[in-house]
PDB file of C-alpha atoms and ligand atoms in Angstrom:
ATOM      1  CA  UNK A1136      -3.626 137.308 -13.661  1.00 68.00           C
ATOM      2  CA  UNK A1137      -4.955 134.134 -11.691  1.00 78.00           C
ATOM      3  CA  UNK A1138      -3.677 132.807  -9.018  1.00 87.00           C
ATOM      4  CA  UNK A1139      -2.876 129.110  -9.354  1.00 96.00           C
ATOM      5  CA  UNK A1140      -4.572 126.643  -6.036  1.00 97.00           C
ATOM      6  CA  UNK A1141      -1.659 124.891  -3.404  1.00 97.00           C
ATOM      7  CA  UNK A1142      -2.535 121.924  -5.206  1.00 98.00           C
ATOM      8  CA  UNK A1143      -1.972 122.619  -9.040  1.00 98.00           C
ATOM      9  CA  UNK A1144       1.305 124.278  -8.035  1.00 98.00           C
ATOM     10  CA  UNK A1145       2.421 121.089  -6.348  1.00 98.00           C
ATOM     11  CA  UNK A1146       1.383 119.617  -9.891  1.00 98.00           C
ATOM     12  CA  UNK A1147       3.546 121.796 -11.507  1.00 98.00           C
ATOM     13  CA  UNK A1148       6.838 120.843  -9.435  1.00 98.00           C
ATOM     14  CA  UNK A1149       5.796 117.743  -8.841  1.00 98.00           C
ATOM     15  CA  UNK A1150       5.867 117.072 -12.769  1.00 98.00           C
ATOM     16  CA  UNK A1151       8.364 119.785 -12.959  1.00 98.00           C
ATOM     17  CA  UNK A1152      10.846 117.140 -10.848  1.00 98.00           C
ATOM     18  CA  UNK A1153      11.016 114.345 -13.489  1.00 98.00           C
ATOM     19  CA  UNK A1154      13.064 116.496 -15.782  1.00 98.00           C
ATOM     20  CA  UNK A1155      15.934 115.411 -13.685  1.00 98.00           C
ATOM     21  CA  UNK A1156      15.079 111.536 -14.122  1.00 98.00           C
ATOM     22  CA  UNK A1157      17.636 109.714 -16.271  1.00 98.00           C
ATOM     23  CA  UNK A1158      17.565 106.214 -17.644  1.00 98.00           C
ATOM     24  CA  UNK A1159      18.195 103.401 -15.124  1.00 98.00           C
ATOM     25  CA  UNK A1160      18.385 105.793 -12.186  1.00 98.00           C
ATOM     26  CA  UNK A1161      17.860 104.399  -9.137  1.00 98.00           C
ATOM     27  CA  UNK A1162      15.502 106.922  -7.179  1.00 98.00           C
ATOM     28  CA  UNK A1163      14.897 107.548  -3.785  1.00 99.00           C
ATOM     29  CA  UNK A1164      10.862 108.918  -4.008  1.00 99.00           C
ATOM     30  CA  UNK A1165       9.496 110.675  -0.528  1.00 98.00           C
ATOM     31  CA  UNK A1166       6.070 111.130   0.358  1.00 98.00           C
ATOM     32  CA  UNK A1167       2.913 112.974   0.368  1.00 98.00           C
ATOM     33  CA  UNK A1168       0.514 114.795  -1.890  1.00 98.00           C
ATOM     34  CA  UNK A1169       3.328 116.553  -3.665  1.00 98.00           C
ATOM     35  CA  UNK A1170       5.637 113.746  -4.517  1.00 98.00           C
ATOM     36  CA  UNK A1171       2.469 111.490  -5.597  1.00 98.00           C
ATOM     37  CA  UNK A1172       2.839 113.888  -9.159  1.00 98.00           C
ATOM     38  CA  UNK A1173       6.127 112.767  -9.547  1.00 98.00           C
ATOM     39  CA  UNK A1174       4.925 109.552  -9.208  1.00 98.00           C
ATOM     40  CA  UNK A1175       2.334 109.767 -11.618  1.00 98.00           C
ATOM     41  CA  UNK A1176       4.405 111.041 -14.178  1.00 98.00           C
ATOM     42  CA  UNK A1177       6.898 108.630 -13.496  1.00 98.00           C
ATOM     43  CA  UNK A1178       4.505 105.711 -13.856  1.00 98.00           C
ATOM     44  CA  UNK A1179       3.725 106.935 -17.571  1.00 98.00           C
ATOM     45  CA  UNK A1180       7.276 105.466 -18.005  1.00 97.00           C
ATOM     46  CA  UNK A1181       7.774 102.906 -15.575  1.00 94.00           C
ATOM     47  CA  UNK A1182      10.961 101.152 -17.770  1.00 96.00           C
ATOM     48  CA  UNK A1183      12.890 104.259 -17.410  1.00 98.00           C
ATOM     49  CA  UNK A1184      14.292 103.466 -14.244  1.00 98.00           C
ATOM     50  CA  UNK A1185      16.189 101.127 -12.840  1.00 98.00           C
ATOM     51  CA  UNK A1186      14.091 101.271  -9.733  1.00 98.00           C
ATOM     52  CA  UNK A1187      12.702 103.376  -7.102  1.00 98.00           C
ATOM     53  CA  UNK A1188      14.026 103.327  -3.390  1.00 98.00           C
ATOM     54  CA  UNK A1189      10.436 103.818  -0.990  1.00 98.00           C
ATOM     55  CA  UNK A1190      10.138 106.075   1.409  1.00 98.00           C
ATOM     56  CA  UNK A1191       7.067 105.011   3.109  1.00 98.00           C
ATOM     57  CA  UNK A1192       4.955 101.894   2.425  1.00 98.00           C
ATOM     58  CA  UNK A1193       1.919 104.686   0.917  1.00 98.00           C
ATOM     59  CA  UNK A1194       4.945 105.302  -1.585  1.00 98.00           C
ATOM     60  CA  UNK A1195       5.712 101.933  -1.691  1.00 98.00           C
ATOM     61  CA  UNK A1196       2.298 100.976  -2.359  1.00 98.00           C
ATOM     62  CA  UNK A1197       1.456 103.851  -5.572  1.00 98.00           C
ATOM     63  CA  UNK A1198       5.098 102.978  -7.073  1.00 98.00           C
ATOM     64  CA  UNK A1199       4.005  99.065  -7.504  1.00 98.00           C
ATOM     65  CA  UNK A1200       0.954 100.067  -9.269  1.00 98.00           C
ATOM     66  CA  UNK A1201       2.911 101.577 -11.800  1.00 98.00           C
ATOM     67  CA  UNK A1202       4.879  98.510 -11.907  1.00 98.00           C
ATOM     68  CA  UNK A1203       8.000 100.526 -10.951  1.00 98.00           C
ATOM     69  CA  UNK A1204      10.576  98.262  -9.119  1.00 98.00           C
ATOM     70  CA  UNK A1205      10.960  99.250  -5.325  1.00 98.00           C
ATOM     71  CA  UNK A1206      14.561  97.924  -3.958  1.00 98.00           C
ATOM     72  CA  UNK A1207      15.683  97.862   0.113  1.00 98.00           C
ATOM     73  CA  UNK A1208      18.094 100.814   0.343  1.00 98.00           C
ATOM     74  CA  UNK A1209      20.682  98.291   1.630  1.00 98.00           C
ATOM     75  CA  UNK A1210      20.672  96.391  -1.526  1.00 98.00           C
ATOM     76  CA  UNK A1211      21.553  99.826  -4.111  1.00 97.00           C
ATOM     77  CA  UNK A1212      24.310 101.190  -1.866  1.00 92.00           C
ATOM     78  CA  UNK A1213      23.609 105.193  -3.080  1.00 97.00           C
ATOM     79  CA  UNK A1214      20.976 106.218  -4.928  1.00 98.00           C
ATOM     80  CA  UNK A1215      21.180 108.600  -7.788  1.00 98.00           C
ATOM     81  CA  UNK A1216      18.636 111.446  -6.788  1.00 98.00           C
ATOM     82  CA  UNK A1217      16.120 111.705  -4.233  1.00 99.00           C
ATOM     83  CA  UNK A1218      12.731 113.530  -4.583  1.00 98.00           C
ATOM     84  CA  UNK A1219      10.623 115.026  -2.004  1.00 98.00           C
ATOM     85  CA  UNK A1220       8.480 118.062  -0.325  1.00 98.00           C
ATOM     86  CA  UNK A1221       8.984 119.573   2.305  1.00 99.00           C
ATOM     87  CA  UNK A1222       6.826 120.995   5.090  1.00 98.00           C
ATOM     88  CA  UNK A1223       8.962 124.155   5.003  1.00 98.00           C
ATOM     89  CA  UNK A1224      12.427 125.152   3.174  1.00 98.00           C
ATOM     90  CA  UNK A1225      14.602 128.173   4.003  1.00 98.00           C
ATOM     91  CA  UNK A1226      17.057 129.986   1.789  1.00 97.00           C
ATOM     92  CA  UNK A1227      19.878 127.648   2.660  1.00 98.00           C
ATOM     93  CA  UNK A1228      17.187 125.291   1.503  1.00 98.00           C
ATOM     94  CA  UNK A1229      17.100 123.220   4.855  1.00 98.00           C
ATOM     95  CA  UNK A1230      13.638 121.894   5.715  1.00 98.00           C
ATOM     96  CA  UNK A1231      11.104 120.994   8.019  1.00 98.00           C
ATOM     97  CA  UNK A1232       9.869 117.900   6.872  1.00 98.00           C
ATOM     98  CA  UNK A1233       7.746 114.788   8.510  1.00 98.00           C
ATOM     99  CA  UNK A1234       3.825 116.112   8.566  1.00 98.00           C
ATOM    100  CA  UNK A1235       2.896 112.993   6.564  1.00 98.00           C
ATOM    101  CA  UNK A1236       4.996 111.258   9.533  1.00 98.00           C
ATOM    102  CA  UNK A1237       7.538 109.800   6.762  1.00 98.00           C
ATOM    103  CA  UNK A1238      10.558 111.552   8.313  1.00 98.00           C
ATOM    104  CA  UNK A1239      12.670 108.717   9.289  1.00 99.00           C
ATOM    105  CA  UNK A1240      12.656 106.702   6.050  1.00 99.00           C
ATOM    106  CA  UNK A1241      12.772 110.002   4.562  1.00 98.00           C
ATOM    107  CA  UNK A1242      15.865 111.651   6.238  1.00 98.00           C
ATOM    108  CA  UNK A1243      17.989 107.912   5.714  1.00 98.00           C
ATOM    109  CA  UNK A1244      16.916 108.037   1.766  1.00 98.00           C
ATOM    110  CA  UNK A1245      18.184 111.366   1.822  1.00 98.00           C
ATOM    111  CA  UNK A1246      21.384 110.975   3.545  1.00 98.00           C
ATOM    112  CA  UNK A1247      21.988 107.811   1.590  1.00 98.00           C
ATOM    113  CA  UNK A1248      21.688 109.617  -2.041  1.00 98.00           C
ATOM    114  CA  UNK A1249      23.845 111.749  -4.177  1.00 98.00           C
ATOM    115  CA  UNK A1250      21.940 114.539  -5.080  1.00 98.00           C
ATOM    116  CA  UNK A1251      18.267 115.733  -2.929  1.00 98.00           C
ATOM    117  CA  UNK A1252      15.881 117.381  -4.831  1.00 99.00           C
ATOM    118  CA  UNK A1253      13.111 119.264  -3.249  1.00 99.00           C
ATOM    119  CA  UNK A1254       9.616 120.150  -4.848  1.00 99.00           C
ATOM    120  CA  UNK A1255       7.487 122.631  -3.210  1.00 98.00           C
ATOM    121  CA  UNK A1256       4.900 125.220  -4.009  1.00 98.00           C
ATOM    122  CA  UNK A1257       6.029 128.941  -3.146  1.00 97.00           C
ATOM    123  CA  UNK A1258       4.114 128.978   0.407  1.00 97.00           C
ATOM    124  CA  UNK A1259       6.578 126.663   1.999  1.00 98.00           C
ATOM    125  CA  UNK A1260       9.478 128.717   1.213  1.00 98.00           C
ATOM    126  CA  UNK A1261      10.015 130.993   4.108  1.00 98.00           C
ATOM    127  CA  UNK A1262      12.880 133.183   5.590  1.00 97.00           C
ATOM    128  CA  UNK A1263      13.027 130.956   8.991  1.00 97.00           C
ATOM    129  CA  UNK A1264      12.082 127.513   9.986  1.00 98.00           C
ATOM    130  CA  UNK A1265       9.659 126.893  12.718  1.00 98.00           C
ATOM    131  CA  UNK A1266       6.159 127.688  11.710  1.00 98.00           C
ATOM    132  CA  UNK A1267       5.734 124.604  10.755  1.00 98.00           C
ATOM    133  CA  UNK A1268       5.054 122.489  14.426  1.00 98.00           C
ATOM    134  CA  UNK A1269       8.957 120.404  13.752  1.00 98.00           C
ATOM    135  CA  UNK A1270       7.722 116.400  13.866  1.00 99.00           C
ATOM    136  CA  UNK A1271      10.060 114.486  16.037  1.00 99.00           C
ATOM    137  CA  UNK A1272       9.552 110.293  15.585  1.00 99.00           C
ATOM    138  CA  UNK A1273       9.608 108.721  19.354  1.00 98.00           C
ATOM    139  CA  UNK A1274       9.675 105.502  20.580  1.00 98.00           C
ATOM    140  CA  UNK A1275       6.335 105.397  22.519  1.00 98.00           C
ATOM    141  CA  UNK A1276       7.676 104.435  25.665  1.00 98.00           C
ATOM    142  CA  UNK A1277       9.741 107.476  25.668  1.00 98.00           C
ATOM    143  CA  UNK A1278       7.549 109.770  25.039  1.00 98.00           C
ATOM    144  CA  UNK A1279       6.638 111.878  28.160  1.00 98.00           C
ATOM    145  CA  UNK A1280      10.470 111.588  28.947  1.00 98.00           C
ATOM    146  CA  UNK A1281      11.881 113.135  25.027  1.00 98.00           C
ATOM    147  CA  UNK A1282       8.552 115.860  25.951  1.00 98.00           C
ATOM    148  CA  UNK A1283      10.493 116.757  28.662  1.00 98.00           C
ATOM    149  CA  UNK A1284      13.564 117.180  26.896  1.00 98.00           C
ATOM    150  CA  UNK A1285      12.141 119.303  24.268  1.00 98.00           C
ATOM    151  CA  UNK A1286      10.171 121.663  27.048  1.00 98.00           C
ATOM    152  CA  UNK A1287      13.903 122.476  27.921  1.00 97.00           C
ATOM    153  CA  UNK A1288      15.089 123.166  24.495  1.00 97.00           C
ATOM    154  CA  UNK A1289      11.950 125.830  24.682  1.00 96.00           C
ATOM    155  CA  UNK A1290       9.375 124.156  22.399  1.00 97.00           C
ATOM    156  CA  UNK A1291       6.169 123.254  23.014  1.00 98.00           C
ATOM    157  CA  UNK A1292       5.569 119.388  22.328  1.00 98.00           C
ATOM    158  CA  UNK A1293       2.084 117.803  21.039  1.00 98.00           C
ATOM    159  CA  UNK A1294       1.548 114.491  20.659  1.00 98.00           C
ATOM    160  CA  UNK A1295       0.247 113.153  17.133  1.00 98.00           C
ATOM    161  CA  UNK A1296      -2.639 111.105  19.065  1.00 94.00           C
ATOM    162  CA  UNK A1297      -3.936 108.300  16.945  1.00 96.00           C
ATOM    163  CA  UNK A1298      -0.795 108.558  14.636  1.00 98.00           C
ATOM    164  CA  UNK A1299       1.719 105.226  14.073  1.00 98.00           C
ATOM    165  CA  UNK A1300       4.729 105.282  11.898  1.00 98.00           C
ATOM    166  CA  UNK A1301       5.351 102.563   9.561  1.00 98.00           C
ATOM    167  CA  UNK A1302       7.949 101.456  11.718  1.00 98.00           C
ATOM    168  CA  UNK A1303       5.570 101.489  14.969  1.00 98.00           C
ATOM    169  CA  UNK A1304       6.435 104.950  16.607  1.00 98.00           C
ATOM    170  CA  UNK A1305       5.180 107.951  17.647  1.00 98.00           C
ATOM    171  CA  UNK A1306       5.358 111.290  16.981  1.00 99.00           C
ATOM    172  CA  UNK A1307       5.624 114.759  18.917  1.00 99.00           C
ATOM    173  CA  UNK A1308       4.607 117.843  16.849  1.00 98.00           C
ATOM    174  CA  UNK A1309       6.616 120.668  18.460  1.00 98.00           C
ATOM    175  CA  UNK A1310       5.158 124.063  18.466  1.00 98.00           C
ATOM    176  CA  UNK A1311       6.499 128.000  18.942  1.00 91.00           C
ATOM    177  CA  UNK A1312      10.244 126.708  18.262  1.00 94.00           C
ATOM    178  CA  UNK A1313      12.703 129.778  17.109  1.00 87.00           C
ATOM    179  CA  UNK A1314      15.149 127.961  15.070  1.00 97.00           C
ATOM    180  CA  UNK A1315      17.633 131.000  14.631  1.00 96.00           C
ATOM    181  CA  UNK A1316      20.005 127.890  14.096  1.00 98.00           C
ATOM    182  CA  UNK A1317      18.770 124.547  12.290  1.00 98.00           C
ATOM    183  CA  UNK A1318      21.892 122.537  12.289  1.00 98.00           C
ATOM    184  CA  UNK A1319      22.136 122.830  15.906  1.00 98.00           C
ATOM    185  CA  UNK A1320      18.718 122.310  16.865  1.00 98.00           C
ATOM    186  CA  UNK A1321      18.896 119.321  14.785  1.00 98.00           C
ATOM    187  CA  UNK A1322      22.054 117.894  16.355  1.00 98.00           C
ATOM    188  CA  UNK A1323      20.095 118.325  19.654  1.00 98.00           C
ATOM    189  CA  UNK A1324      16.968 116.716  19.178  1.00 98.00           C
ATOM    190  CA  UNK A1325      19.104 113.768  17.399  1.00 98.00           C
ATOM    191  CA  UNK A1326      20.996 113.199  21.000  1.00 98.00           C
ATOM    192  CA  UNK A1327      18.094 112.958  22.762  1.00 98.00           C
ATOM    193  CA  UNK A1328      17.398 109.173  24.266  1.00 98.00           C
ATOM    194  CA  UNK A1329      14.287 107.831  23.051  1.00 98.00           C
ATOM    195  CA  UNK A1330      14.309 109.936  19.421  1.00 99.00           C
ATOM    196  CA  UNK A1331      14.296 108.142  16.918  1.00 98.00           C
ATOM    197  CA  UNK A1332      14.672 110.666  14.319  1.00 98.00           C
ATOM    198  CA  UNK A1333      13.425 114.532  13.863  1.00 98.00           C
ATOM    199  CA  UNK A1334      11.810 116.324  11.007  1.00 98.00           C
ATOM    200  CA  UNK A1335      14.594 119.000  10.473  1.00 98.00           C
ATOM    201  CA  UNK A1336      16.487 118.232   7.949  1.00 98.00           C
ATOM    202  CA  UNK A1337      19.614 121.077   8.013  1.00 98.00           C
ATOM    203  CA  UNK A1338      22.631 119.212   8.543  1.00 98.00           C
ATOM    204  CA  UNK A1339      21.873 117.668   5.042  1.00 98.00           C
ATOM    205  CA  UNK A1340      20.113 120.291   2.931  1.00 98.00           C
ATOM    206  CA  UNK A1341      18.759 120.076  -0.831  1.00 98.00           C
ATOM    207  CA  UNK A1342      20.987 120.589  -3.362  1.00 98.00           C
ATOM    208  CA  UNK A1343      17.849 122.417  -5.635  1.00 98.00           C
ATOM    209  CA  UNK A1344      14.820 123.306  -4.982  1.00 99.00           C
ATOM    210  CA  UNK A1345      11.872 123.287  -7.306  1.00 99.00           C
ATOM    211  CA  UNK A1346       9.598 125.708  -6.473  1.00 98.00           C
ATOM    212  CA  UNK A1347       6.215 126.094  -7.755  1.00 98.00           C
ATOM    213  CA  UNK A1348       5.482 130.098  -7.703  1.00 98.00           C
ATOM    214  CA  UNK A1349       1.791 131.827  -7.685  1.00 96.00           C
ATOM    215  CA  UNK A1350       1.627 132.721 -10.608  1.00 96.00           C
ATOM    216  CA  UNK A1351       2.686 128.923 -12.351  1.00 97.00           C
ATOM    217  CA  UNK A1352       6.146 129.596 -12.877  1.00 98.00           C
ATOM    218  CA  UNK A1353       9.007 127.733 -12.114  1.00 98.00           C
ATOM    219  CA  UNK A1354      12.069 128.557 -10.523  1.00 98.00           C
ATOM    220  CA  UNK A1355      14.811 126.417  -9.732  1.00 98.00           C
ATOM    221  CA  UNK A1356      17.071 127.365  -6.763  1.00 98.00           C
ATOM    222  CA  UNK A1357      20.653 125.986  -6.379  1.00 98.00           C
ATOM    223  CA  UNK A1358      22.368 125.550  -3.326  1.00 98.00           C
ATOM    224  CA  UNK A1359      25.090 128.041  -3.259  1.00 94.00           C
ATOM    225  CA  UNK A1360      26.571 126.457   0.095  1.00 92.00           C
ATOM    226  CA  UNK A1361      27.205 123.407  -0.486  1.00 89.00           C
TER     227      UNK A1361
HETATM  228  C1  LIG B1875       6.000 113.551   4.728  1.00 63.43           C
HETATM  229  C2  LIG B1875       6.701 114.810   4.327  1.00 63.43           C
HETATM  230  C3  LIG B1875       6.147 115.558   3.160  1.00 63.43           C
HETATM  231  O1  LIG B1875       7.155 115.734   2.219  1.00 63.43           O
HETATM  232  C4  LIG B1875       5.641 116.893   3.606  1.00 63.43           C
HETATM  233  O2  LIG B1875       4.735 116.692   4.689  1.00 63.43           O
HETATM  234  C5  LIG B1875       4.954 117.633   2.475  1.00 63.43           C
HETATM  235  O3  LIG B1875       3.782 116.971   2.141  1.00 63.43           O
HETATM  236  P1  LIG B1875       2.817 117.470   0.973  1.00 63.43           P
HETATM  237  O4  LIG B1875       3.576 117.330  -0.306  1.00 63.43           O
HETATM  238  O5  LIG B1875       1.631 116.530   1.064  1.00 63.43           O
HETATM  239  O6  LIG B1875       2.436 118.902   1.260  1.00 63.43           O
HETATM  240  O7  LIG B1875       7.667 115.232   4.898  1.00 63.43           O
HETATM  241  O8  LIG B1875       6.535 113.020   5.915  1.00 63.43           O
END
């Protein structure tokens, strides 16, 4: 049996996800190298949808080639679906997300839509979060002060030198985190002054996960607690 590379499995889900694409949707679409299948099996059919809902302005940019409509979230009210990866997902399928730095347009797309869909190949799907440094989106000036903050919570914060958000931030990676409870830890890092959003995305889970395994299978994974 061969083993299928990271990147033809996030082919495979990445394709996998359009199943779940009706006519004139409107879509909330994440980002990164996973999602960009989606895309490009989305733009075979650009007239499918409705439109698309962007959550990044690299996301924003592929779904206008394809001639796919891109709408401000505040002008659909609730999208239908959303589809993303994920840096990491757990068995309650909450995930680290945010190592393309997308997290904060990501997380309000999410929160906004009826139904999150998550696409990832088997090596993100892992028993606990936190191997994954958790991206936390600052506003710069804070940024020694939310470090501080998170040195109490006991992580280790690293600043994403070089790295601006598309809406002008900055982001801390934070390292050797124990997240024996994500909803929590998200909650906390939310109340911080100076965050402007963080990568853990618990307190609003997937509803399914599409996950690419080894050997090119599919499985799909519903969430039983919600
Ligand atoms: C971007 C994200 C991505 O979904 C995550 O980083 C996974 O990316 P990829 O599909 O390229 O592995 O959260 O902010």
């Amino acid at each position: 049996m061969v083993d299928y590379s990271q990147n033809q499995l996030k082919q495979l889900c990445g394709e996998y996800a359009y199943k779940y694409v009706e006519k004139d949707m409107i879509v909330g679409v994440g980002t990164g190298s996973t999602v960009k299948y989606f895309i490009d099996k989305l733009g075979q059919n650009p007239g499918l949808i409705k439109g698309a809902v962007s959550s990044s302005e690299a996301t924003t940019l592929l779904l206008k080639q394809y001639k796919i409509p891109v709408y401000d979230l505040n002008s659909v009210g609730e999208p239908d679906i959303y589809i993303d990866g994920a840096d990491e997902i757990n068995h309650h399928l909450q995930m680290i997300k945010g190592g393309g730095a997308a997290l904060t347009r990501e997380k309000i797309i999410a929160c906004a839509s009826r139904r999150i869909i998550c696409i990832v190949d088997e090596s993100k799907y892992v028993m606990k979060l936190g191997k994954f440094p958790l991206p936390v989106e600052v506003i710069p000036m804070a940024r020694s002060y939310v470090a501080r903050e998170i040195v109490k919570l006991r992580g280790m914060p690293n600043w994403r030198s070089g790295v601006i958000t598309d809406n002008g931030n900055w982001i801390l990676d934070i390292h050797d985190l124990d997240i024996v409870h994500p909803i929590e830890l998200e909650q906390k890092l939310t109340a911080i002054t100076g965050v402007v959003c963080n990568g853990l995305f618990a307190v609003r889970p997937a509803h399914e996960l599409v996950l690419a395994k080894k050997d090119g299978s599919i499985e799909v994974i519903k969430n039983k607690f919600i």
